[in-house]
């Protein structure tokens, strides 16, 4: 199946919204941005790192279809 990146991103966003996840766009102090970058695990996005640090674990993501 050949899909474009835009199509995959659109499907991902729909799955996340369907699963109840909310998209946030925020401005943070440079110290917080540096801290989050230092605390990120390999192959972990910033959102998952923030979630893990605030909630104690990153929540399960919806499965790909």
Short mmCIF file of N, CA and C in Angstrom, two decimals:
data_model
loop_
_atom_site.label_atom_id
_atom_site.label_comp_id
_atom_site.label_asym_id
_atom_site.label_seq_id
_atom_site.Cartn_x
_atom_site.Cartn_y
_atom_site.Cartn_z
N UNK A 1 0.84 -1.18 0.00
CA UNK A 1 0.00 0.00 0.00
C UNK A 1 0.88 1.24 0.00
N UNK A 2 0.76 2.05 -0.99
CA UNK A 2 1.54 3.27 -1.09
C UNK A 2 0.73 4.44 -0.55
N UNK A 3 1.23 5.05 0.50
CA UNK A 3 0.58 6.23 1.06
C UNK A 3 1.61 7.33 1.19
N UNK A 4 1.12 8.55 1.18
CA UNK A 4 2.00 9.68 1.38
C UNK A 4 2.14 9.93 2.88
N UNK A 5 3.15 10.66 3.24
CA UNK A 5 3.34 11.00 4.64
C UNK A 5 2.13 11.78 5.17
N UNK A 6 1.58 12.65 4.35
CA UNK A 6 0.41 13.44 4.77
C UNK A 6 -0.78 12.52 5.08
N UNK A 7 -0.95 11.48 4.28
CA UNK A 7 -2.04 10.53 4.52
C UNK A 7 -1.83 9.75 5.82
N UNK A 8 -0.59 9.33 6.05
CA UNK A 8 -0.28 8.59 7.29
C UNK A 8 -0.47 9.49 8.50
N UNK A 9 -0.05 10.74 8.41
CA UNK A 9 -0.21 11.68 9.51
C UNK A 9 -1.68 11.96 9.79
N UNK A 10 -2.46 12.11 8.76
CA UNK A 10 -3.90 12.34 8.91
C UNK A 10 -4.56 11.14 9.61
N UNK A 11 -4.19 9.93 9.24
CA UNK A 11 -4.74 8.72 9.87
C UNK A 11 -4.30 8.64 11.33
N UNK A 12 -3.03 8.97 11.60
CA UNK A 12 -2.51 8.94 12.97
C UNK A 12 -3.28 9.93 13.86
N UNK A 13 -3.47 11.14 13.36
CA UNK A 13 -4.19 12.16 14.12
C UNK A 13 -5.62 11.71 14.40
N UNK A 14 -6.25 11.09 13.42
CA UNK A 14 -7.63 10.62 13.60
C UNK A 14 -7.68 9.52 14.67
N UNK A 15 -6.73 8.58 14.65
CA UNK A 15 -6.69 7.51 15.66
C UNK A 15 -6.48 8.08 17.05
N UNK A 16 -5.57 9.03 17.18
CA UNK A 16 -5.29 9.62 18.49
C UNK A 16 -6.53 10.36 19.01
N UNK A 17 -7.18 11.12 18.16
CA UNK A 17 -8.38 11.85 18.57
C UNK A 17 -9.49 10.87 18.96
N UNK A 18 -9.65 9.83 18.17
CA UNK A 18 -10.65 8.80 18.44
C UNK A 18 -10.40 8.12 19.79
N UNK A 19 -9.13 7.99 20.17
CA UNK A 19 -8.76 7.35 21.43
C UNK A 19 -8.84 8.31 22.62
N UNK A 20 -9.22 9.58 22.35
CA UNK A 20 -9.39 10.54 23.43
C UNK A 20 -8.19 11.41 23.73
N UNK A 21 -7.12 11.28 22.95
CA UNK A 21 -5.95 12.12 23.17
C UNK A 21 -6.23 13.53 22.67
N UNK A 22 -5.63 14.53 23.31
CA UNK A 22 -5.81 15.93 22.95
C UNK A 22 -4.47 16.50 22.48
N UNK A 23 -4.52 17.31 21.43
CA UNK A 23 -3.31 17.95 20.92
C UNK A 23 -3.13 19.28 21.63
N UNK A 24 -1.92 19.54 22.11
CA UNK A 24 -1.59 20.80 22.77
C UNK A 24 -0.42 21.44 22.06
N UNK A 25 -0.46 22.74 21.97
CA UNK A 25 0.65 23.50 21.44
C UNK A 25 0.98 24.54 22.49
N UNK A 26 2.19 24.50 23.02
CA UNK A 26 2.53 25.39 24.13
C UNK A 26 3.90 26.03 23.90
N UNK A 27 4.09 27.14 24.57
CA UNK A 27 5.40 27.77 24.65
C UNK A 27 5.96 27.44 26.02
N UNK A 28 7.21 27.01 26.08
CA UNK A 28 7.84 26.69 27.36
C UNK A 28 9.15 27.45 27.49
N UNK A 29 9.56 27.62 28.72
CA UNK A 29 10.83 28.27 29.01
C UNK A 29 11.97 27.41 28.45
N UNK A 30 13.04 28.02 27.99
CA UNK A 30 14.17 27.25 27.45
C UNK A 30 14.71 26.22 28.44
N UNK A 31 14.67 26.51 29.74
CA UNK A 31 15.15 25.54 30.72
C UNK A 31 14.30 24.27 30.70
N UNK A 32 12.99 24.43 30.55
CA UNK A 32 12.11 23.27 30.49
C UNK A 32 12.34 22.49 29.20
N UNK A 33 12.52 23.20 28.10
CA UNK A 33 12.79 22.52 26.82
C UNK A 33 14.08 21.71 26.91
N UNK A 34 15.10 22.27 27.53
CA UNK A 34 16.37 21.55 27.71
C UNK A 34 16.19 20.33 28.59
N UNK A 35 15.45 20.49 29.69
CA UNK A 35 15.20 19.38 30.60
C UNK A 35 14.46 18.25 29.89
N UNK A 36 13.42 18.59 29.14
CA UNK A 36 12.67 17.56 28.42
C UNK A 36 13.55 16.83 27.42
N UNK A 37 14.39 17.57 26.72
CA UNK A 37 15.30 16.95 25.75
C UNK A 37 16.27 15.99 26.45
N UNK A 38 16.77 16.38 27.61
CA UNK A 38 17.71 15.53 28.36
C UNK A 38 17.02 14.28 28.90
N UNK A 39 15.74 14.40 29.25
CA UNK A 39 15.01 13.28 29.85
C UNK A 39 14.39 12.33 28.84
N UNK A 40 14.35 12.73 27.58
CA UNK A 40 13.78 11.86 26.56
C UNK A 40 14.59 10.60 26.39
N UNK A 41 13.90 9.49 26.27
CA UNK A 41 14.55 8.22 25.97
C UNK A 41 14.74 8.14 24.47
N UNK A 42 15.62 7.24 24.03
CA UNK A 42 15.82 7.10 22.58
C UNK A 42 14.50 6.66 21.94
N UNK A 43 14.22 7.18 20.79
CA UNK A 43 12.99 6.88 20.04
C UNK A 43 11.72 7.30 20.78
N UNK A 44 11.80 8.28 21.67
CA UNK A 44 10.64 8.78 22.39
C UNK A 44 10.39 10.22 21.95
N UNK A 45 9.17 10.53 21.57
CA UNK A 45 8.84 11.90 21.17
C UNK A 45 8.71 12.77 22.42
N UNK A 46 8.73 14.06 22.21
CA UNK A 46 8.63 14.99 23.33
C UNK A 46 7.33 14.85 24.11
N UNK A 47 6.23 14.61 23.39
CA UNK A 47 4.94 14.44 24.06
C UNK A 47 4.92 13.23 24.98
N UNK A 48 5.50 12.13 24.51
CA UNK A 48 5.56 10.92 25.35
C UNK A 48 6.46 11.14 26.56
N UNK A 49 7.58 11.83 26.36
CA UNK A 49 8.49 12.11 27.47
C UNK A 49 7.78 12.96 28.52
N UNK A 50 7.08 13.98 28.09
CA UNK A 50 6.35 14.86 29.01
C UNK A 50 5.28 14.06 29.76
N UNK A 51 4.56 13.24 29.03
CA UNK A 51 3.53 12.39 29.64
C UNK A 51 4.14 11.46 30.69
N UNK A 52 5.24 10.84 30.35
CA UNK A 52 5.92 9.92 31.28
C UNK A 52 6.39 10.65 32.53
N UNK A 53 6.94 11.84 32.36
CA UNK A 53 7.44 12.60 33.50
C UNK A 53 6.31 13.10 34.40
N UNK A 54 5.20 13.50 33.81
CA UNK A 54 4.09 14.03 34.60
C UNK A 54 3.21 12.94 35.21
N UNK A 55 2.98 11.87 34.47
CA UNK A 55 2.05 10.84 34.92
C UNK A 55 2.74 9.59 35.48
N UNK A 56 4.06 9.52 35.34
CA UNK A 56 4.79 8.35 35.82
C UNK A 56 4.97 7.28 34.75
N UNK A 57 4.21 7.38 33.67
CA UNK A 57 4.35 6.46 32.54
C UNK A 57 3.66 7.06 31.33
N UNK A 58 4.13 6.69 30.16
CA UNK A 58 3.46 7.12 28.94
C UNK A 58 2.28 6.19 28.70
N UNK A 59 1.15 6.74 28.38
CA UNK A 59 -0.06 5.95 28.16
C UNK A 59 0.01 5.20 26.83
N UNK A 60 -0.69 4.10 26.78
CA UNK A 60 -0.72 3.27 25.58
C UNK A 60 -1.36 4.02 24.43
N UNK A 61 -0.75 3.95 23.27
CA UNK A 61 -1.25 4.59 22.06
C UNK A 61 -2.16 3.62 21.31
N UNK A 62 -3.09 4.15 20.53
CA UNK A 62 -3.95 3.27 19.73
C UNK A 62 -3.12 2.50 18.70
N UNK A 63 -3.56 1.31 18.40
CA UNK A 63 -2.85 0.47 17.43
C UNK A 63 -3.02 1.03 16.03
N UNK A 64 -2.03 0.77 15.20
CA UNK A 64 -2.15 1.16 13.80
C UNK A 64 -3.07 0.16 13.11
N UNK A 65 -3.73 0.62 12.09
CA UNK A 65 -4.69 -0.25 11.39
C UNK A 65 -4.07 -0.88 10.20
#
